[in-house]
CSV table of C-alpha atoms in Angstrom, one decimal:
chain,number,residue,atom,x,y,z
A,29,LEU,CA,66.7,92.2,113.6
A,30,GLU,CA,66.2,88.0,112.1
A,31,GLY,CA,62.4,88.2,111.5
A,32,ASP,CA,59.4,89.5,110.4
A,33,VAL,CA,58.1,93.0,111.0
A,34,ILE,CA,54.8,94.6,109.6
A,35,GLY,CA,55.0,98.2,110.0
A,36,ASP,CA,58.5,101.2,110.3
A,37,ILE,CA,61.5,101.2,112.0
A,38,SER,CA,62.7,104.1,113.1
A,39,SER,CA,66.7,105.0,114.7
A,40,SER,CA,68.6,107.5,115.0
A,41,SER,CA,71.5,104.9,115.5
A,42,LYS,CA,72.1,102.2,113.2
A,43,VAL,CA,69.4,98.9,111.5
A,44,ALA,CA,70.9,96.0,110.8
A,45,CYS,CA,69.2,93.0,109.8
A,46,GLY,CA,70.0,90.0,108.8
A,47,GLU,CA,69.5,87.2,105.3
A,48,THR,CA,66.5,85.7,107.5
A,49,SER,CA,64.9,89.5,108.1
A,50,PHE,CA,61.5,90.4,106.5
A,51,VAL,CA,60.5,94.6,106.9
A,52,ASP,CA,56.9,95.4,105.2
A,53,GLY,CA,57.1,99.2,105.7
A,54,ASN,CA,59.6,101.6,105.5
A,55,VAL,CA,63.4,101.6,107.0
A,56,THR,CA,65.0,105.3,108.6
A,57,ALA,CA,68.2,104.9,109.7
A,58,GLY,CA,71.7,107.2,110.7
A,59,ASN,CA,72.6,103.7,109.0
A,60,ALA,CA,72.3,100.3,107.9
A,61,GLU,CA,72.9,97.4,106.6
A,62,LEU,CA,70.3,95.0,105.6
A,63,ALA,CA,70.5,91.7,104.2
A,64,GLY,CA,67.1,90.8,104.2
A,65,LYS,CA,64.9,91.5,102.4
A,66,VAL,CA,62.2,95.1,102.7
A,67,SER,CA,59.2,95.9,100.8
A,68,GLY,CA,59.1,99.8,101.5
A,69,LYS,CA,61.3,102.8,101.8
A,70,VAL,CA,64.5,103.0,103.0
A,71,THR,CA,65.6,106.4,104.1
A,72,VAL,CA,69.7,106.2,105.9
A,73,LYS,CA,71.7,109.4,106.3
A,74,GLU,CA,74.6,108.1,106.7
A,75,LEU,CA,75.7,104.6,104.4
A,76,LEU,CA,73.8,102.3,103.2
A,77,ILE,CA,74.8,98.9,102.9
A,78,LEU,CA,73.2,96.2,100.9
A,79,LYS,CA,74.5,92.7,100.7
A,80,SER,CA,74.7,89.9,98.6
A,81,THR,CA,71.1,88.8,100.0
A,82,ALA,CA,69.4,91.8,100.6
A,83,LYS,CA,66.0,92.6,97.9
A,84,ILE,CA,65.2,96.0,98.4
A,85,HIS,CA,61.2,96.8,96.4
A,86,GLY,CA,60.7,100.1,97.5
A,87,ASP,CA,62.5,104.3,97.1
A,88,ILE,CA,65.9,104.4,98.6
A,89,SER,CA,67.7,107.9,99.6
A,90,THR,CA,70.8,107.4,100.5
A,91,ASN,CA,74.0,109.5,101.2
A,92,ASN,CA,76.9,106.6,100.7
A,93,LEU,CA,74.7,103.4,98.8
A,94,ILE,CA,76.6,100.3,98.7
A,95,ILE,CA,75.3,96.9,96.9
A,96,GLU,CA,77.0,93.9,96.9
A,97,SER,CA,77.1,91.2,93.9
A,98,GLY,CA,73.7,89.6,94.5
A,99,ALA,CA,71.6,92.3,95.9
A,100,ASN,CA,68.2,93.2,94.2
A,101,PHE,CA,67.3,97.1,94.0
A,102,ASN,CA,63.5,97.4,92.4
A,103,GLY,CA,63.1,101.3,92.6
A,104,ALA,CA,64.4,104.8,92.4
A,105,CYS,CA,67.7,106.2,94.4
A,106,SER,CA,69.0,109.6,95.5
A,107,MET,CA,71.8,110.5,97.2
A,108,GLY,CA,73.5,113.0,98.1
A,109,LYS,CA,72.8,114.2,102.5
A,110,GLU,CA,70.7,117.3,100.7
A,111,GLU,CA,68.7,114.5,99.1
A,112,VAL,CA,68.5,112.8,102.7
A,113,GLN,CA,68.2,115.7,104.6
A,114,ASP,CA,65.3,117.9,102.5
A,115,ILE,CA,63.5,114.4,103.2
A,116,ALA,CA,64.4,114.3,107.8
A,117,ASP,CA,62.9,117.2,107.1
A,118,VAL,CA,59.1,116.8,106.0
A,119,GLU,CA,59.4,113.2,108.5
A,120,ASP,CA,60.3,115.3,111.3
A,121,GLU,CA,57.2,118.6,110.7
A,122,GLU,CA,54.2,115.4,109.9
């Protein structure tokens, strides 16, 4: 993704957001690599990579997390398969 998105992004596979991307909404994915700005909740089942240019303003829930030096993250973080699966189950019920 390069550009602006107002709304949620959801993918059962991988979401990749470039340096110029801005997401004003929640991101839900199997895996994600974020290099741009996200204002919302990020829920990733497996691996979330925050590149050095990433700016995240919202809570993160993931199984595995890599944060490169320079990345900016403001919010709560929960890790582990149980927490991520619980969140996915709640989203499925909605």
